[in-house]
Each structure stands twice: as C-alpha cells, then as structure tokens.
PDB file of N, CA and C in Angstrom:
ATOM      1  N   UNK X   7       0.844  -1.191   0.000  1.00 94.00           N
ATOM      2  CA  UNK X   7       0.000   0.000   0.000  1.00 94.00           C
ATOM      3  C   UNK X   7       0.878   1.239   0.000  1.00 94.00           C
ATOM      4  N   UNK X   8       0.383   2.267  -0.635  1.00 97.00           N
ATOM      5  CA  UNK X   8       1.104   3.542  -0.702  1.00 97.00           C
ATOM      6  C   UNK X   8       1.101   4.209   0.672  1.00 97.00           C
ATOM      7  N   UNK X   9       2.293   4.548   1.174  1.00 98.00           N
ATOM      8  CA  UNK X   9       2.388   5.200   2.479  1.00 98.00           C
ATOM      9  C   UNK X   9       2.889   6.633   2.395  1.00 98.00           C
ATOM     10  N   UNK X  10       3.580   6.980   1.300  1.00 98.00           N
ATOM     11  CA  UNK X  10       4.103   8.335   1.139  1.00 98.00           C
ATOM     12  C   UNK X  10       3.765   8.847  -0.252  1.00 98.00           C
ATOM     13  N   UNK X  11       3.177  10.035  -0.303  1.00 98.00           N
ATOM     14  CA  UNK X  11       2.913  10.705  -1.570  1.00 98.00           C
ATOM     15  C   UNK X  11       3.485  12.100  -1.446  1.00 98.00           C
ATOM     16  N   UNK X  12       4.575  12.338  -2.153  1.00 98.00           N
ATOM     17  CA  UNK X  12       5.292  13.600  -2.067  1.00 98.00           C
ATOM     18  C   UNK X  12       5.366  14.211  -3.462  1.00 98.00           C
ATOM     19  N   UNK X  13       4.580  15.242  -3.679  1.00 98.00           N
ATOM     20  CA  UNK X  13       4.506  15.908  -4.978  1.00 98.00           C
ATOM     21  C   UNK X  13       4.783  17.409  -4.840  1.00 98.00           C
ATOM     22  N   UNK X  14       5.642  17.773  -3.905  1.00 97.00           N
ATOM     23  CA  UNK X  14       5.927  19.190  -3.699  1.00 97.00           C
ATOM     24  C   UNK X  14       6.815  19.735  -4.825  1.00 97.00           C
ATOM     25  N   UNK X  15       6.701  21.058  -5.040  1.00 98.00           N
ATOM     26  CA  UNK X  15       7.496  21.780  -6.058  1.00 98.00           C
ATOM     27  C   UNK X  15       7.317  21.221  -7.465  1.00 98.00           C
ATOM     28  N   UNK X  16       6.077  20.982  -7.864  1.00 98.00           N
ATOM     29  CA  UNK X  16       5.820  20.436  -9.192  1.00 98.00           C
ATOM     30  C   UNK X  16       4.938  21.323 -10.063  1.00 98.00           C
ATOM     31  N   UNK X  17       4.617  22.517  -9.597  1.00 97.00           N
ATOM     32  CA  UNK X  17       3.750  23.432 -10.340  1.00 97.00           C
ATOM     33  C   UNK X  17       2.387  22.819 -10.647  1.00 97.00           C
ATOM     34  N   UNK X  18       1.891  21.962  -9.742  1.00 98.00           N
ATOM     35  CA  UNK X  18       0.573  21.365  -9.915  1.00 98.00           C
ATOM     36  C   UNK X  18      -0.498  22.435  -9.789  1.00 98.00           C
ATOM     37  N   UNK X  19      -1.533  22.320 -10.604  1.00 98.00           N
ATOM     38  CA  UNK X  19      -2.642  23.268 -10.568  1.00 98.00           C
ATOM     39  C   UNK X  19      -3.950  22.504 -10.362  1.00 98.00           C
ATOM     40  N   UNK X  20      -5.018  23.241 -10.137  1.00 98.00           N
ATOM     41  CA  UNK X  20      -6.319  22.621  -9.932  1.00 98.00           C
ATOM     42  C   UNK X  20      -6.584  22.376  -8.462  1.00 98.00           C
ATOM     43  N   UNK X  21      -7.570  21.558  -8.201  1.00 98.00           N
ATOM     44  CA  UNK X  21      -7.985  21.270  -6.832  1.00 98.00           C
ATOM     45  C   UNK X  21      -7.225  20.075  -6.265  1.00 98.00           C
ATOM     46  N   UNK X  22      -7.155  20.021  -4.948  1.00 98.00           N
ATOM     47  CA  UNK X  22      -6.630  18.824  -4.279  1.00 98.00           C
ATOM     48  C   UNK X  22      -7.683  17.734  -4.461  1.00 98.00           C
ATOM     49  N   UNK X  23      -7.340  16.608  -5.066  1.00 98.00           N
ATOM     50  CA  UNK X  23      -8.352  15.572  -5.326  1.00 98.00           C
ATOM     51  C   UNK X  23      -8.914  14.965  -4.038  1.00 98.00           C
ATOM     52  N   UNK X  24     -10.227  14.929  -3.947  1.00 97.00           N
ATOM     53  CA  UNK X  24     -10.860  14.331  -2.768  1.00 97.00           C
ATOM     54  C   UNK X  24     -10.565  12.835  -2.687  1.00 97.00           C
ATOM     55  N   UNK X  25     -10.243  12.220  -3.821  1.00 98.00           N
ATOM     56  CA  UNK X  25      -9.944  10.788  -3.859  1.00 98.00           C
ATOM     57  C   UNK X  25      -8.717  10.419  -3.029  1.00 98.00           C
ATOM     58  N   UNK X  26      -7.882  11.402  -2.693  1.00 98.00           N
ATOM     59  CA  UNK X  26      -6.734  11.109  -1.837  1.00 98.00           C
ATOM     60  C   UNK X  26      -7.185  10.544  -0.489  1.00 98.00           C
ATOM     61  N   UNK X  27      -8.395  10.856  -0.084  1.00 97.00           N
ATOM     62  CA  UNK X  27      -8.939  10.342   1.169  1.00 97.00           C
ATOM     63  C   UNK X  27      -9.143   8.834   1.162  1.00 97.00           C
ATOM     64  N   UNK X  28      -9.032   8.221  -0.002  1.00 97.00           N
ATOM     65  CA  UNK X  28      -9.192   6.769  -0.112  1.00 97.00           C
ATOM     66  C   UNK X  28      -7.882   6.021   0.123  1.00 97.00           C
ATOM     67  N   UNK X  29      -6.780   6.744   0.225  1.00 97.00           N
ATOM     68  CA  UNK X  29      -5.463   6.126   0.421  1.00 97.00           C
ATOM     69  C   UNK X  29      -5.242   5.899   1.914  1.00 97.00           C
ATOM     70  N   UNK X  30      -5.940   4.930   2.459  1.00 96.00           N
ATOM     71  CA  UNK X  30      -6.028   4.732   3.916  1.00 96.00           C
ATOM     72  C   UNK X  30      -4.700   4.453   4.604  1.00 96.00           C
ATOM     73  N   UNK X  31      -3.704   3.923   3.878  1.00 97.00           N
ATOM     74  CA  UNK X  31      -2.412   3.608   4.490  1.00 97.00           C
ATOM     75  C   UNK X  31      -1.445   4.782   4.446  1.00 97.00           C
ATOM     76  N   UNK X  32      -1.885   5.906   3.868  1.00 97.00           N
ATOM     77  CA  UNK X  32      -0.992   7.046   3.685  1.00 97.00           C
ATOM     78  C   UNK X  32      -0.517   7.596   5.030  1.00 97.00           C
ATOM     79  N   UNK X  33       0.798   7.732   5.156  1.00 97.00           N
ATOM     80  CA  UNK X  33       1.407   8.278   6.367  1.00 97.00           C
ATOM     81  C   UNK X  33       1.858   9.717   6.126  1.00 97.00           C
ATOM     82  N   UNK X  34       2.386   9.982   4.932  1.00 98.00           N
ATOM     83  CA  UNK X  34       2.873  11.318   4.584  1.00 98.00           C
ATOM     84  C   UNK X  34       2.235  11.782   3.288  1.00 98.00           C
ATOM     85  N   UNK X  35       1.637  12.981   3.313  1.00 98.00           N
ATOM     86  CA  UNK X  35       1.098  13.609   2.119  1.00 98.00           C
ATOM     87  C   UNK X  35       1.671  15.011   2.037  1.00 98.00           C
ATOM     88  N   UNK X  36       2.497  15.246   1.030  1.00 98.00           N
ATOM     89  CA  UNK X  36       3.106  16.554   0.849  1.00 98.00           C
ATOM     90  C   UNK X  36       2.797  17.073  -0.544  1.00 98.00           C
ATOM     91  N   UNK X  37       2.002  18.133  -0.581  1.00 98.00           N
ATOM     92  CA  UNK X  37       1.632  18.786  -1.837  1.00 98.00           C
ATOM     93  C   UNK X  37       2.035  20.256  -1.805  1.00 98.00           C
ATOM     94  N   UNK X  38       3.027  20.580  -1.011  1.00 98.00           N
ATOM     95  CA  UNK X  38       3.415  21.973  -0.813  1.00 98.00           C
ATOM     96  C   UNK X  38       4.099  22.568  -2.045  1.00 98.00           C
ATOM     97  N   UNK X  39       4.127  23.886  -2.075  1.00 98.00           N
ATOM     98  CA  UNK X  39       4.820  24.654  -3.113  1.00 98.00           C
ATOM     99  C   UNK X  39       4.356  24.299  -4.515  1.00 98.00           C
ATOM    100  N   UNK X  40       3.045  24.283  -4.682  1.00 98.00           N
ATOM    101  CA  UNK X  40       2.426  24.112  -5.986  1.00 98.00           C
ATOM    102  C   UNK X  40       1.483  25.289  -6.208  1.00 98.00           C
ATOM    103  N   UNK X  41       0.556  25.144  -7.115  1.00 98.00           N
ATOM    104  CA  UNK X  41      -0.443  26.178  -7.380  1.00 98.00           C
ATOM    105  C   UNK X  41      -1.838  25.596  -7.238  1.00 98.00           C
ATOM    106  N   UNK X  42      -1.996  24.715  -6.245  1.00 98.00           N
ATOM    107  CA  UNK X  42      -3.288  24.096  -6.006  1.00 98.00           C
ATOM    108  C   UNK X  42      -4.262  25.127  -5.443  1.00 98.00           C
ATOM    109  N   UNK X  43      -5.495  25.080  -5.910  1.00 98.00           N
ATOM    110  CA  UNK X  43      -6.489  26.084  -5.528  1.00 98.00           C
ATOM    111  C   UNK X  43      -7.761  25.416  -5.046  1.00 98.00           C
ATOM    112  N   UNK X  44      -8.650  26.223  -4.498  1.00 98.00           N
ATOM    113  CA  UNK X  44      -9.927  25.708  -4.019  1.00 98.00           C
ATOM    114  C   UNK X  44      -9.845  25.293  -2.566  1.00 98.00           C
ATOM    115  N   UNK X  45     -10.798  24.483  -2.179  1.00 97.00           N
ATOM    116  CA  UNK X  45     -10.931  24.085  -0.779  1.00 97.00           C
ATOM    117  C   UNK X  45     -10.078  22.862  -0.454  1.00 97.00           C
ATOM    118  N   UNK X  46      -9.752  22.735   0.817  1.00 98.00           N
ATOM    119  CA  UNK X  46      -9.115  21.510   1.318  1.00 98.00           C
ATOM    120  C   UNK X  46     -10.222  20.461   1.407  1.00 98.00           C
ATOM    121  N   UNK X  47     -10.076  19.317   0.737  1.00 98.00           N
ATOM    122  CA  UNK X  47     -11.146  18.310   0.779  1.00 98.00           C
ATOM    123  C   UNK X  47     -11.334  17.721   2.174  1.00 98.00           C
ATOM    124  N   UNK X  48     -12.575  17.631   2.598  1.00 97.00           N
ATOM    125  CA  UNK X  48     -12.867  17.058   3.914  1.00 97.00           C
ATOM    126  C   UNK X  48     -12.447  15.595   3.987  1.00 97.00           C
ATOM    127  N   UNK X  49     -12.371  14.924   2.843  1.00 97.00           N
ATOM    128  CA  UNK X  49     -11.992  13.509   2.808  1.00 97.00           C
ATOM    129  C   UNK X  49     -10.597  13.253   3.360  1.00 97.00           C
ATOM    130  N   UNK X  50      -9.745  14.281   3.402  1.00 97.00           N
ATOM    131  CA  UNK X  50      -8.400  14.092   3.962  1.00 97.00           C
ATOM    132  C   UNK X  50      -8.467  13.749   5.447  1.00 97.00           C
ATOM    133  N   UNK X  51      -9.561  14.098   6.097  1.00 95.00           N
ATOM    134  CA  UNK X  51      -9.753  13.762   7.504  1.00 95.00           C
ATOM    135  C   UNK X  51      -9.939  12.270   7.736  1.00 95.00           C
ATOM    136  N   UNK X  52     -10.132  11.502   6.662  1.00 95.00           N
ATOM    137  CA  UNK X  52     -10.304  10.058   6.768  1.00 95.00           C
ATOM    138  C   UNK X  52      -8.967   9.319   6.805  1.00 95.00           C
ATOM    139  N   UNK X  53      -7.877  10.035   6.640  1.00 96.00           N
ATOM    140  CA  UNK X  53      -6.550   9.410   6.583  1.00 96.00           C
ATOM    141  C   UNK X  53      -6.016   9.206   7.998  1.00 96.00           C
ATOM    142  N   UNK X  54      -6.520   8.179   8.657  1.00 94.00           N
ATOM    143  CA  UNK X  54      -6.230   7.956  10.076  1.00 94.00           C
ATOM    144  C   UNK X  54      -4.779   7.582  10.362  1.00 94.00           C
ATOM    145  N   UNK X  55      -4.043   7.078   9.360  1.00 96.00           N
ATOM    146  CA  UNK X  55      -2.643   6.709   9.565  1.00 96.00           C
ATOM    147  C   UNK X  55      -1.704   7.899   9.347  1.00 96.00           C
ATOM    148  N   UNK X  56      -2.249   9.012   8.885  1.00 96.00           N
ATOM    149  CA  UNK X  56      -1.429  10.160   8.497  1.00 96.00           C
ATOM    150  C   UNK X  56      -0.661  10.750   9.678  1.00 96.00           C
ATOM    151  N   UNK X  57       0.635  10.996   9.468  1.00 96.00           N
ATOM    152  CA  UNK X  57       1.441  11.684  10.480  1.00 96.00           C
ATOM    153  C   UNK X  57       1.922  13.035   9.973  1.00 96.00           C
ATOM    154  N   UNK X  58       1.911  13.243   8.643  1.00 97.00           N
ATOM    155  CA  UNK X  58       2.318  14.530   8.069  1.00 97.00           C
ATOM    156  C   UNK X  58       1.375  14.906   6.939  1.00 97.00           C
ATOM    157  N   UNK X  59       0.787  16.100   7.049  1.00 97.00           N
ATOM    158  CA  UNK X  59      -0.034  16.667   5.983  1.00 97.00           C
ATOM    159  C   UNK X  59       0.497  18.055   5.698  1.00 97.00           C
ATOM    160  N   UNK X  60       1.133  18.225   4.547  1.00 98.00           N
ATOM    161  CA  UNK X  60       1.739  19.502   4.181  1.00 98.00           C
ATOM    162  C   UNK X  60       1.096  20.017   2.896  1.00 98.00           C
ATOM    163  N   UNK X  61       0.270  21.035   3.054  1.00 98.00           N
ATOM    164  CA  UNK X  61      -0.386  21.693   1.920  1.00 98.00           C
ATOM    165  C   UNK X  61       0.064  23.147   1.825  1.00 98.00           C
ATOM    166  N   UNK X  62       1.201  23.457   2.387  1.00 98.00           N
ATOM    167  CA  UNK X  62       1.664  24.838   2.468  1.00 98.00           C
ATOM    168  C   UNK X  62       2.024  25.414   1.105  1.00 98.00           C
ATOM    169  N   UNK X  63       1.962  26.739   1.033  1.00 98.00           N
ATOM    170  CA  UNK X  63       2.370  27.505  -0.149  1.00 98.00           C
ATOM    171  C   UNK X  63       1.668  27.070  -1.421  1.00 98.00           C
ATOM    172  N   UNK X  64       0.356  27.085  -1.347  1.00 98.00           N
ATOM    173  CA  UNK X  64      -0.497  26.879  -2.504  1.00 98.00           C
ATOM    174  C   UNK X  64      -1.444  28.069  -2.589  1.00 98.00           C
ATOM    175  N   UNK X  65      -2.562  27.897  -3.242  1.00 98.00           N
ATOM    176  CA  UNK X  65      -3.557  28.957  -3.368  1.00 98.00           C
ATOM    177  C   UNK X  65      -4.905  28.475  -2.845  1.00 98.00           C
ATOM    178  N   UNK X  66      -4.857  27.695  -1.765  1.00 98.00           N
ATOM    179  CA  UNK X  66      -6.066  27.118  -1.188  1.00 98.00           C
ATOM    180  C   UNK X  66      -6.883  28.201  -0.484  1.00 98.00           C
ATOM    181  N   UNK X  67      -8.205  28.070  -0.564  1.00 98.00           N
ATOM    182  CA  UNK X  67      -9.105  29.069   0.011  1.00 98.00           C
ATOM    183  C   UNK X  67     -10.209  28.379   0.789  1.00 98.00           C
ATOM    184  N   UNK X  68     -10.962  29.181   1.522  1.00 97.00           N
ATOM    185  CA  UNK X  68     -12.108  28.666   2.261  1.00 97.00           C
ATOM    186  C   UNK X  68     -11.745  28.228   3.662  1.00 97.00           C
ATOM    187  N   UNK X  69     -12.714  27.609   4.300  1.00 96.00           N
ATOM    188  CA  UNK X  69     -12.520  27.145   5.674  1.00 96.00           C
ATOM    189  C   UNK X  69     -11.785  25.812   5.687  1.00 96.00           C
ATOM    190  N   UNK X  70     -11.004  25.615   6.718  1.00 95.00           N
ATOM    191  CA  UNK X  70     -10.371  24.311   6.936  1.00 95.00           C
ATOM    192  C   UNK X  70     -11.475  23.373   7.413  1.00 95.00           C
ATOM    193  N   UNK X  71     -11.691  22.251   6.721  1.00 95.00           N
ATOM    194  CA  UNK X  71     -12.797  21.367   7.107  1.00 95.00           C
ATOM    195  C   UNK X  71     -12.624  20.804   8.520  1.00 95.00           C
ATOM    196  N   UNK X  72     -13.731  20.697   9.226  1.00 94.00           N
ATOM    197  CA  UNK X  72     -13.674  20.188  10.601  1.00 94.00           C
ATOM    198  C   UNK X  72     -13.134  18.766  10.648  1.00 94.00           C
ATOM    199  N   UNK X  73     -13.281  18.009   9.564  1.00 95.00           N
ATOM    200  CA  UNK X  73     -12.779  16.637   9.514  1.00 95.00           C
ATOM    201  C   UNK X  73     -11.262  16.577   9.700  1.00 95.00           C
ATOM    202  N   UNK X  74     -10.567  17.640   9.328  1.00 93.00           N
ATOM    203  CA  UNK X  74      -9.112  17.682   9.528  1.00 93.00           C
ATOM    204  C   UNK X  74      -8.796  17.603  11.019  1.00 93.00           C
ATOM    205  N   UNK X  75      -9.690  18.110  11.838  1.00 89.00           N
ATOM    206  CA  UNK X  75      -9.528  18.031  13.286  1.00 89.00           C
ATOM    207  C   UNK X  75      -9.644  16.617  13.825  1.00 89.00           C
ATOM    208  N   UNK X  76     -10.090  15.671  12.997  1.00 88.00           N
ATOM    209  CA  UNK X  76     -10.209  14.280  13.427  1.00 88.00           C
ATOM    210  C   UNK X  76      -8.921  13.493  13.203  1.00 88.00           C
ATOM    211  N   UNK X  77      -7.930  14.143  12.600  1.00 91.00           N
ATOM    212  CA  UNK X  77      -6.635  13.474  12.434  1.00 91.00           C
ATOM    213  C   UNK X  77      -6.007  13.265  13.802  1.00 91.00           C
ATOM    214  N   UNK X  78      -5.092  12.331  13.886  1.00 87.00           N
ATOM    215  CA  UNK X  78      -4.408  12.056  15.150  1.00 87.00           C
ATOM    216  C   UNK X  78      -3.728  13.332  15.682  1.00 87.00           C
ATOM    217  N   UNK X  79      -3.745  13.525  16.991  1.00 87.00           N
ATOM    218  CA  UNK X  79      -3.113  14.728  17.558  1.00 87.00           C
ATOM    219  C   UNK X  79      -1.628  14.843  17.220  1.00 87.00           C
ATOM    220  N   UNK X  80      -0.989  13.737  16.904  1.00 88.00           N
ATOM    221  CA  UNK X  80       0.445  13.780  16.585  1.00 88.00           C
ATOM    222  C   UNK X  80       0.711  14.121  15.118  1.00 88.00           C
ATOM    223  N   UNK X  81      -0.344  14.343  14.333  1.00 93.00           N
ATOM    224  CA  UNK X  81      -0.176  14.670  12.915  1.00 93.00           C
ATOM    225  C   UNK X  81       0.385  16.073  12.768  1.00 93.00           C
ATOM    226  N   UNK X  82       1.483  16.191  11.997  1.00 96.00           N
ATOM    227  CA  UNK X  82       2.048  17.502  11.684  1.00 96.00           C
ATOM    228  C   UNK X  82       1.237  18.079  10.538  1.00 96.00           C
ATOM    229  N   UNK X  83       0.645  19.236  10.762  1.00 96.00           N
ATOM    230  CA  UNK X  83      -0.231  19.878   9.785  1.00 96.00           C
ATOM    231  C   UNK X  83       0.369  21.217   9.397  1.00 96.00           C
ATOM    232  N   UNK X  84       0.653  21.412   8.097  1.00 97.00           N
ATOM    233  CA  UNK X  84       1.208  22.675   7.624  1.00 97.00           C
ATOM    234  C   UNK X  84       0.326  23.218   6.513  1.00 97.00           C
ATOM    235  N   UNK X  85      -0.354  24.330   6.809  1.00 96.00           N
ATOM    236  CA  UNK X  85      -1.238  24.987   5.855  1.00 96.00           C
ATOM    237  C   UNK X  85      -0.763  26.402   5.541  1.00 96.00           C
ATOM    238  N   UNK X  86       0.451  26.720   5.928  1.00 97.00           N
ATOM    239  CA  UNK X  86       1.026  28.059   5.773  1.00 97.00           C
ATOM    240  C   UNK X  86       0.997  28.504   4.310  1.00 97.00           C
ATOM    241  N   UNK X  87       0.834  29.796   4.079  1.00 98.00           N
ATOM    242  CA  UNK X  87       0.961  30.358   2.739  1.00 98.00           C
ATOM    243  C   UNK X  87      -0.225  30.116   1.833  1.00 98.00           C
ATOM    244  N   UNK X  88      -1.404  29.968   2.418  1.00 98.00           N
ATOM    245  CA  UNK X  88      -2.643  29.847   1.660  1.00 98.00           C
ATOM    246  C   UNK X  88      -3.568  30.985   2.086  1.00 98.00           C
ATOM    247  N   UNK X  89      -4.770  30.959   1.626  1.00 97.00           N
ATOM    248  CA  UNK X  89      -5.761  31.978   2.004  1.00 97.00           C
ATOM    249  C   UNK X  89      -6.924  31.306   2.706  1.00 97.00           C
ATOM    250  N   UNK X  90      -6.605  30.475   3.685  1.00 96.00           N
ATOM    251  CA  UNK X  90      -7.608  29.713   4.403  1.00 96.00           C
ATOM    252  C   UNK X  90      -8.181  30.513   5.564  1.00 96.00           C
ATOM    253  N   UNK X  91      -9.409  30.178   5.919  1.00 91.00           N
ATOM    254  CA  UNK X  91     -10.045  30.784   7.089  1.00 91.00           C
ATOM    255  C   UNK X  91     -10.138  29.723   8.172  1.00 91.00           C
ATOM    256  N   UNK X  92     -10.736  30.050   9.283  1.00 79.00           N
ATOM    257  CA  UNK X  92     -10.790  29.149  10.434  1.00 79.00           C
ATOM    258  C   UNK X  92     -11.566  27.878  10.173  1.00 79.00           C
ATOM    259  N   UNK X  93     -11.541  27.007  11.163  1.00 65.00           N
ATOM    260  CA  UNK X  93     -12.271  25.734  11.083  1.00 65.00           C
ATOM    261  C   UNK X  93     -13.745  25.982  11.276  1.00 65.00           C
TER     262      UNK X  93
END
C-alpha cells in the first residue's frame, strides 16, 4: 500500500483531489509549493494513519474542514501560505 505521496514543487494546478482520502495507508502527504487552488477536501480527515499533511504555499481558500480536526493529535499539519479561514 502507498504510504508516502510527495509531490511538492511540481507546479501542480487545480484542486486537491478528494480521492486522496481513499489512500487509507498514507502516512505522509506533501503537496506543498504548488499552485493548487480551491478548498481543502474534507476527505483528507479520513486518513487515520497520516502523520504529516503539508499543503503549504499553494492557493487554497475557504474554511479548513472540521474533519481535519479528526486526524491524530500527533499529525504535523502545515497549511502556511494559503488563504484559508478558520475551522
């Protein structure tokens, strides 16, 4: 099973795919330093094995979904450099 998905610094555009929430074994998801836009998908909150979620330095907007708060307390969450609002 896929445990690490690291696609930082790739000039990716468009939305963060909600289908990433289906990668249940994912431990690290790094999509930082791209041009991803739109909302953070609530489905990312389903990634119970996740220890690192880095969506920093994109063009994400809107509220951070409450489902992200369901991640393990030890999950490192980096949303810096976006235009996000509160949970």
